[in-house]
XYZ file of C-alpha atoms in Angstrom:
532
model
C 0.298 -0.160 -0.303
C 1.681 3.202 -1.138
C -0.323 6.559 -1.691
C 0.211 7.575 -5.123
C -1.960 10.667 -4.764
C -0.196 14.270 -4.868
C -1.379 17.340 -3.419
C -0.435 20.633 -5.792
C -3.422 21.822 -4.897
C -2.829 22.448 -1.235
C -6.149 21.943 -0.148
C -4.798 20.031 4.018
C -4.190 23.484 4.050
C -7.817 23.906 4.994
C -7.125 21.762 7.957
C -5.279 24.164 9.479
C -7.649 27.198 9.183
C -9.366 29.219 12.604
C -13.535 28.403 12.044
C -16.887 29.662 13.819
C -18.956 27.314 15.993
C -22.205 26.781 15.103
C -25.126 28.098 16.387
C -27.902 24.819 15.661
C -26.863 21.613 14.229
C -26.736 21.332 10.180
C -28.198 18.926 8.563
C -26.750 16.930 6.083
C -27.298 15.896 2.359
C -27.007 12.088 2.549
C -25.591 9.484 -0.230
C -25.705 6.191 -0.755
C -26.962 4.080 2.325
C -25.832 4.007 5.928
C -27.371 0.806 8.075
C -30.350 1.216 9.887
C -28.696 -0.268 13.322
C -26.358 3.129 12.981
C -28.355 5.435 15.354
C -25.491 6.960 17.404
C -23.109 10.408 17.818
C -19.655 10.527 16.409
C -17.886 12.994 19.261
C -14.201 14.004 18.495
C -12.370 16.652 19.532
C -9.345 18.883 17.942
C -8.377 22.136 17.233
C -10.185 25.175 15.956
C -8.618 28.249 16.497
C -5.007 28.647 15.545
C -4.972 32.531 16.247
C -6.079 35.416 18.963
C -6.029 38.758 17.659
C -2.712 39.659 16.078
C -1.166 36.646 17.917
C -1.244 32.857 16.130
C -0.842 29.059 17.764
C 2.636 27.513 16.893
C 1.688 23.640 17.022
C -0.615 21.280 15.449
C -1.139 20.487 19.300
C -1.778 24.461 20.531
C -5.494 25.395 19.082
C -8.378 25.741 20.780
C -10.487 22.750 21.353
C -13.421 22.926 19.275
C -15.708 19.525 19.344
C -17.874 17.782 16.640
C -20.404 16.008 16.874
C -22.246 14.163 13.465
C -25.568 12.544 15.446
C -27.331 9.687 12.888
C -30.531 9.400 13.638
C -33.493 7.658 11.816
C -31.868 8.057 8.551
C -31.295 11.572 9.635
C -27.789 13.375 10.096
C -27.040 16.289 11.490
C -23.727 18.126 11.993
C -22.966 20.458 15.188
C -19.726 22.170 17.129
C -18.446 24.242 19.542
C -15.196 25.671 21.358
C -14.913 24.268 24.998
C -14.789 26.817 27.496
C -11.650 25.828 29.416
C -9.845 28.912 30.518
C -6.954 29.188 28.495
C -9.981 29.551 25.479
C -12.049 31.838 28.143
C -8.913 34.080 28.957
C -7.496 34.340 25.037
C -11.579 35.378 24.566
C -11.669 38.013 26.611
C -7.896 39.293 26.551
C -7.912 38.850 22.885
C -3.502 37.572 23.431
C -2.349 34.149 24.088
C -2.753 34.132 27.831
C -1.467 30.330 29.301
C 1.342 29.036 27.199
C 0.203 25.999 25.093
C 2.358 22.965 23.841
C 4.573 25.035 20.882
C 2.931 28.850 21.829
C 4.687 30.805 24.703
C 2.216 33.483 26.356
C 3.467 36.419 27.755
C 2.547 38.693 30.313
C -0.592 41.861 29.777
C 1.566 44.129 28.290
C -0.071 46.714 29.425
C 1.198 45.387 33.057
C 4.594 47.217 34.645
C 7.530 45.960 34.390
C 7.326 44.096 38.210
C 3.680 42.752 38.116
C 5.473 41.393 34.842
C 8.208 40.148 36.778
C 6.301 38.115 38.665
C 4.413 36.452 36.956
C 7.582 35.127 35.427
C 8.508 34.181 38.854
C 5.352 32.528 39.491
C 6.210 30.364 36.510
C 3.749 29.238 33.920
C -0.087 27.735 34.000
C -0.751 23.883 33.059
C -3.110 24.700 30.327
C -6.610 22.985 30.008
C -7.053 23.020 26.594
C -8.790 19.276 25.591
C -8.551 19.221 22.525
C -6.900 15.528 22.514
C -9.941 13.097 22.635
C -13.122 12.382 24.588
C -13.724 9.466 26.263
C -16.211 8.458 28.813
C -16.048 7.957 33.059
C -18.749 6.364 34.436
C -22.228 8.085 32.654
C -20.558 10.727 31.937
C -17.688 12.021 28.852
C -14.839 14.283 29.317
C -12.531 16.458 26.805
C -8.607 15.619 27.508
C -5.379 16.506 26.726
C -2.169 15.041 28.404
C -1.927 17.215 31.560
C -3.725 17.135 35.043
C -6.863 18.727 33.857
C -9.820 17.192 31.990
C -13.208 18.766 30.874
C -16.623 17.374 31.705
C -18.823 18.262 28.752
C -22.467 17.044 27.506
C -22.073 15.080 24.431
C -25.522 15.825 23.915
C -25.544 19.691 23.792
C -21.804 20.428 23.520
C -22.292 22.060 26.500
C -18.686 22.339 28.759
C -19.794 21.172 32.378
C -16.674 21.720 35.090
C -12.479 21.991 34.989
C -11.903 18.607 36.994
C -8.327 18.967 38.615
C -6.627 14.759 38.709
C -4.212 15.844 41.109
C -6.655 16.465 43.789
C -7.602 12.688 43.728
C -4.702 10.586 42.468
C -0.345 11.324 42.145
C 0.124 11.808 38.695
C 0.762 15.093 36.869
C -0.758 14.069 34.273
C -1.973 11.269 32.118
C -2.482 10.170 28.841
C -5.339 10.988 26.281
C -5.454 7.212 25.810
C -6.548 5.533 29.028
C -7.722 1.219 28.519
C -11.299 0.598 28.809
C -11.911 -3.058 31.616
C -15.330 -5.561 31.114
C -16.694 -3.928 33.982
C -16.297 -0.471 32.532
C -13.019 0.848 35.267
C -10.363 3.008 32.995
C -7.289 2.488 33.413
C -4.657 5.505 32.567
C -0.750 5.402 33.114
C 1.141 9.589 33.595
C 4.042 10.685 35.342
C 4.453 11.327 38.862
C 6.987 13.684 40.964
C 7.833 12.907 44.416
C 10.015 13.435 47.044
C 13.251 14.548 46.099
C 12.159 14.783 42.363
C 12.110 10.945 43.054
C 10.281 10.177 39.316
C 8.459 7.213 38.215
C 5.654 5.853 35.692
C 1.887 5.534 37.694
C -0.740 2.910 36.249
C -4.142 4.830 37.800
C -7.701 3.411 37.942
C -10.880 4.886 38.006
C -13.958 2.753 38.692
C -16.805 2.142 36.862
C -20.266 4.005 37.189
C -21.261 4.186 40.938
C -24.576 2.635 41.858
C -24.829 5.287 44.546
C -24.516 7.852 41.484
C -21.127 9.187 43.084
C -18.143 10.543 40.964
C -16.538 7.992 39.931
C -13.022 10.239 40.055
C -12.745 10.670 43.574
C -12.440 6.842 43.957
C -9.520 6.812 41.625
C -6.600 4.868 42.759
C -3.097 4.374 41.590
C -2.668 0.139 41.331
C 0.841 -0.171 40.162
C 4.548 2.111 39.655
C 6.788 1.987 36.955
C 10.138 3.207 37.347
C 12.041 5.747 35.145
C 15.066 4.866 33.987
C 16.292 8.690 34.277
C 16.127 10.847 37.482
C 15.298 14.228 36.106
C 14.680 13.016 32.533
C 11.029 11.065 31.938
C 10.360 9.493 28.657
C 7.480 11.404 27.101
C 4.359 9.166 27.608
C 1.158 9.022 25.213
C -0.119 5.637 25.297
C 0.226 2.298 26.870
C -1.109 -1.475 26.421
C -3.003 -3.147 28.468
C -4.096 -7.454 28.205
C -6.351 -9.077 30.742
C -3.432 -9.797 32.946
C -0.974 -7.301 32.283
C 0.132 -3.693 31.776
C 2.660 -2.728 28.871
C 4.909 0.493 29.735
C 7.573 1.337 26.869
C 9.359 4.097 27.682
C 11.083 5.816 25.262
C 14.141 8.093 23.989
C 12.210 10.791 24.117
C 12.189 13.264 27.514
C 11.207 15.892 29.255
C 13.892 17.657 30.956
C 12.087 18.770 33.829
C 15.395 21.708 35.061
C 14.418 22.818 32.084
C 11.140 22.203 32.607
C 10.513 23.358 36.476
C 13.337 26.753 36.261
C 13.561 28.290 32.608
C 10.581 27.966 31.137
C 9.038 31.032 33.842
C 11.871 33.201 32.966
C 12.554 32.741 28.880
C 8.768 31.842 27.984
C 9.542 28.346 27.002
C 6.671 25.979 25.579
C 6.242 22.482 26.617
C 8.195 21.255 23.739
C 11.156 23.394 24.384
C 11.785 20.600 27.221
C 11.910 17.795 25.391
C 15.386 16.292 24.589
C 16.226 12.657 22.769
C 18.849 11.065 24.510
C 20.521 9.136 21.547
C 21.268 6.202 23.832
C 19.430 4.422 25.836
C 17.223 2.767 22.933
C 13.940 1.774 23.738
C 12.751 0.108 26.933
C 9.965 -1.950 27.779
C 8.440 -2.615 30.840
C 5.761 -5.132 32.747
C 3.506 -4.928 35.554
C 0.878 -7.657 36.629
C -2.641 -6.462 36.522
C -4.554 -8.132 39.473
C -2.696 -8.222 41.575
C -0.421 -5.357 40.410
C 2.434 -5.539 40.374
C 5.957 -4.050 38.640
C 8.144 -7.056 37.086
C 11.540 -6.002 37.704
C 12.844 -8.891 36.671
C 11.446 -8.517 33.310
C 14.372 -6.336 31.315
C 13.592 -5.932 27.802
C 15.343 -3.386 25.484
C 15.763 -2.792 21.809
C 16.729 0.451 19.287
C 15.424 3.570 19.447
C 12.255 4.678 17.827
C 9.296 7.060 18.504
C 6.068 6.014 20.168
C 2.419 7.303 19.899
C -0.133 4.126 19.757
C -0.494 1.175 20.897
C -2.433 -0.818 17.968
C -3.211 -3.678 20.932
C -1.068 -6.360 22.923
C -2.263 -9.804 23.935
C -0.807 -12.633 24.888
C -0.289 -15.854 23.559
C 1.344 -19.246 25.027
C 3.723 -17.820 27.071
C 4.821 -14.463 25.455
C 2.483 -10.837 24.762
C 2.438 -9.826 21.999
C 3.190 -6.222 21.380
C 1.938 -3.744 18.154
C 2.803 -0.419 17.830
C 2.939 2.113 15.163
C 6.847 3.491 15.736
C 9.293 6.157 13.668
C 13.000 4.839 13.742
C 15.308 6.562 15.932
C 15.011 9.029 18.596
C 14.295 12.340 16.662
C 11.208 14.299 18.189
C 8.434 13.260 15.491
C 6.554 16.498 16.920
C 9.448 18.686 15.593
C 7.761 18.413 12.346
C 4.130 19.829 13.100
C 4.412 23.113 13.850
C 1.513 24.562 11.795
C 4.215 27.156 8.915
C 5.561 23.508 8.479
C 2.310 21.621 7.685
C 1.088 24.757 5.488
C 3.703 25.010 3.013
C 3.039 24.341 -0.513
C 2.951 20.198 -1.000
C 7.064 19.709 -2.347
C 8.291 22.127 0.372
C 5.686 19.396 3.200
C 7.833 16.526 1.329
C 11.086 17.989 1.653
C 10.502 19.019 4.804
C 9.242 15.568 5.701
C 12.092 13.703 4.357
C 13.911 14.795 7.343
C 11.723 13.087 9.572
C 12.063 9.826 11.398
C 10.633 6.691 9.022
C 7.156 5.406 10.421
C 6.432 1.183 10.618
C 4.430 -0.826 12.079
C 6.117 -3.082 14.435
C 5.132 -6.479 16.450
C 7.256 -6.648 19.445
C 7.409 -10.428 21.658
C 8.320 -10.495 24.959
C 8.449 -13.705 26.660
C 6.978 -14.058 30.283
C 9.190 -16.901 31.742
C 13.178 -16.277 29.632
C 14.941 -19.178 30.245
C 18.052 -17.597 31.740
C 20.223 -20.459 30.665
C 19.701 -19.589 27.214
C 21.992 -16.175 26.098
C 22.672 -15.912 22.875
C 19.034 -17.771 21.658
C 15.941 -16.729 20.372
C 13.819 -16.938 22.862
C 10.180 -16.674 20.372
C 8.196 -19.939 20.034
C 5.916 -18.259 18.416
C 5.002 -20.226 15.092
C 3.280 -16.349 13.011
C 5.784 -14.066 13.523
C 9.269 -13.262 12.628
C 9.730 -11.420 15.676
C 12.507 -12.208 18.161
C 13.951 -11.871 21.551
C 17.690 -12.306 22.914
C 18.792 -13.331 26.389
C 22.276 -11.257 27.051
C 24.802 -11.968 29.319
C 23.748 -8.735 31.363
C 20.131 -10.426 31.980
C 18.112 -7.817 29.681
C 15.987 -9.461 26.518
C 17.228 -7.713 22.958
C 13.921 -7.506 21.293
C 14.215 -6.887 17.447
C 10.560 -6.346 15.340
C 8.233 -7.641 13.042
C 7.620 -5.092 10.298
C 4.026 -5.127 9.320
C 4.026 -2.879 7.437
C 6.280 -0.351 6.191
C 6.599 1.915 2.998
C 9.121 5.528 2.415
C 6.850 8.549 3.615
C 3.747 6.702 4.459
C 2.457 6.493 8.107
C -0.269 3.669 9.883
C -1.176 5.972 12.499
C -4.498 7.064 14.693
C -4.268 3.600 14.697
C -8.593 1.535 15.832
C -9.086 -1.835 16.440
C -12.425 -4.298 17.230
C -11.511 -3.002 20.767
C -14.829 -3.978 22.598
C -13.979 -7.894 21.208
C -10.530 -7.722 20.778
C -8.758 -5.668 23.112
C -6.284 -7.342 25.051
C -6.393 -10.320 22.550
C -5.274 -11.596 19.330
C -6.991 -10.397 16.794
C -6.105 -9.638 12.666
C -7.532 -6.507 11.739
C -6.465 -2.798 12.363
C -7.404 0.606 10.745
C -5.686 3.502 10.912
C -5.161 6.588 8.869
C -3.090 6.886 6.172
C -0.114 10.367 6.209
C 1.682 10.719 3.458
C 4.637 13.421 4.474
C 2.070 14.085 7.832
C -0.789 14.621 4.914
C -3.689 12.496 6.312
C -4.782 11.218 2.740
C -6.067 7.826 3.532
C -7.942 4.946 5.168
C -6.461 1.740 5.521
C -6.834 -1.552 6.944
C -4.413 -3.860 7.633
C -4.438 -7.620 8.227
C -1.703 -7.929 10.827
C -1.358 -12.048 10.272
C -1.134 -11.574 6.540
C 0.091 -8.030 6.344
C -2.643 -7.146 3.027
C -3.936 -4.136 3.458
C -7.484 -2.165 1.411
C -7.018 1.116 1.266
C -10.219 4.180 0.818
C -8.668 7.474 -1.103
C -10.137 10.039 -2.910
C -8.091 12.540 -4.763
C -8.167 16.412 -2.725
C -9.856 14.295 0.817
C -8.527 14.993 3.798
C -9.972 12.034 5.947
C -9.514 11.362 10.169
C -8.774 8.386 12.190
C -11.307 6.295 11.505
C -13.777 4.001 14.707
C -15.074 1.299 14.008
C -18.135 0.038 14.962
C -19.461 -3.472 15.347
C -22.375 -4.307 13.405
C -24.750 -5.680 16.631
C -24.883 -9.257 16.961
C -21.486 -9.567 14.743
C -19.619 -12.748 14.679
C -16.497 -11.355 12.605
C -13.886 -9.294 13.717
C -13.977 -7.134 10.782
C -18.569 -6.623 10.514
C -19.416 -3.711 10.853
C -18.693 0.219 9.819
C -15.755 2.442 10.090
C -16.284 6.245 10.374
C -14.713 9.135 9.661
C -14.463 13.009 9.401
C -13.262 13.636 5.770
C -12.341 17.790 4.791
C -12.881 17.993 0.643
C -11.917 21.756 0.099
C -13.447 23.432 -2.996
C -16.589 20.930 -3.606
C -19.740 22.740 -2.939
C -20.293 20.738 0.696
C -16.487 20.579 2.303
C -17.013 18.939 5.027
C -18.562 15.127 5.097
C -18.934 12.027 7.213
C -17.904 8.356 5.564
C -19.275 5.400 6.192
C -17.113 2.372 5.532
C -17.756 -1.042 5.269
C -14.932 -2.292 7.797
C -14.973 -5.639 5.889
C -14.233 -4.019 2.491
C -13.177 -1.018 3.223
C -15.549 0.477 0.366
C -18.022 3.357 0.535
C -21.758 3.110 2.034
C -22.503 6.745 2.805
C -21.631 10.027 3.419
C -23.457 12.154 4.535
C -22.222 16.136 3.858
C -22.488 19.762 5.946
C -21.573 23.219 4.036
C -18.577 23.639 6.530
C -15.347 23.420 6.284
C -14.193 20.981 9.829
C -10.403 21.682 10.417
C -8.030 18.486 11.912
C -10.155 16.797 14.574
C -7.740 13.481 16.275
C -9.719 11.224 18.826
C -12.976 10.940 19.897
C -15.294 7.998 20.531
C -19.236 7.209 19.645
C -21.862 7.191 21.966
C -24.790 4.246 21.071
């Protein structure tokens, strides 16, 4: 699967332009046939405001959080969107400037204040952003829009109204959590985040939020840390965007992209640094895999796995099989931080310049790693993996660590399989066959891809001058086949009469079933959920 589509017209630039929220839902024009059983809401998060007054936001993850909703009811489809009323958004709109530092955009003190008040504003340090543009997911009976800090925002999934801001630090020993939690069969939510303890000790805590409570109390108030992973460096935690979970284990990948805490805690407040300024790469550590048992929870300190350096943002799936844990990942080769290439100035360039810049970025690959649960210590130098269906290896070294080499499930020059999805409700933590992803062509999203992880066969949906988003899998009610369902994706088609649409694909063949087009340009969206 290699994309041959070029984008000389630069329609992808529309993905990174400010839009207005809607006063009311707008009806969509439907072509094709939407399955009668598909009657819910597709909820998505992404940036929608890319400048405030004369001040631009600089990075893809800086634009202010915009919540989107496609409603499917009784054969009709509507589209609606509203900005989340975070502190970051409200204060920016009030003061007509960037007030809280975002991922790659620094906020500076009010120029109207005198020099002394400006100095003390710097001295107090920076406010952590609550700009929840990355994802939305249910906790108990409520829905929360999230980013990667300690703040999450409760929203109404029907009206899209902002309800309240929640500081997870009040309930958990974490300084932030990922935007990619896992949901257990009983409705419990698991997530992972950094924790800075006494004397600047550092660890990664897996936290558990219980399911909806019979007494209607808030599950977040009953959340707890269940297990802790150590950090390989005392003052430099690795960037964590997601993690793996099977029925019995947690999988944490410690990558060489690091957060320099000294920069974070000192120079930031004085020099006007951003989150991006605090990242650096360790070019000698490679990548470490850590395991912990789930119930009872405990870190497996004797299981030490290493491999070569890569960036990691999204786990696809992990599962147990015959004494091994199989871990499938969307990786980017090397220690150079991929987010360095996601500044808006780069993404808005002309097509040839976009391609040229992407050539310097890490090469993406879908990889499978296999971790032995009971490695035989008397066999140094021998491949410990005995699974017949993979070429991935795990070799015991003389220092007691196990060196991992992956099986590459998909690779093509500057073609990424990212934003992965599976039939989560049935196959999370279990052996599976199919993954669905957004195809990035030199960082520009222009395809939806289905990957058979057993045969490496791929299927592609692609249409000229169309820019899709993460494909969300919704299973057919009562389905017995893994890929019996539909994929939902928000697609932007600049220049058409109705430039935004909801795409409904048959997940088995990746053929189009229907589209619901609206007279609205829709900016880039990142992640979301389907509410039945």
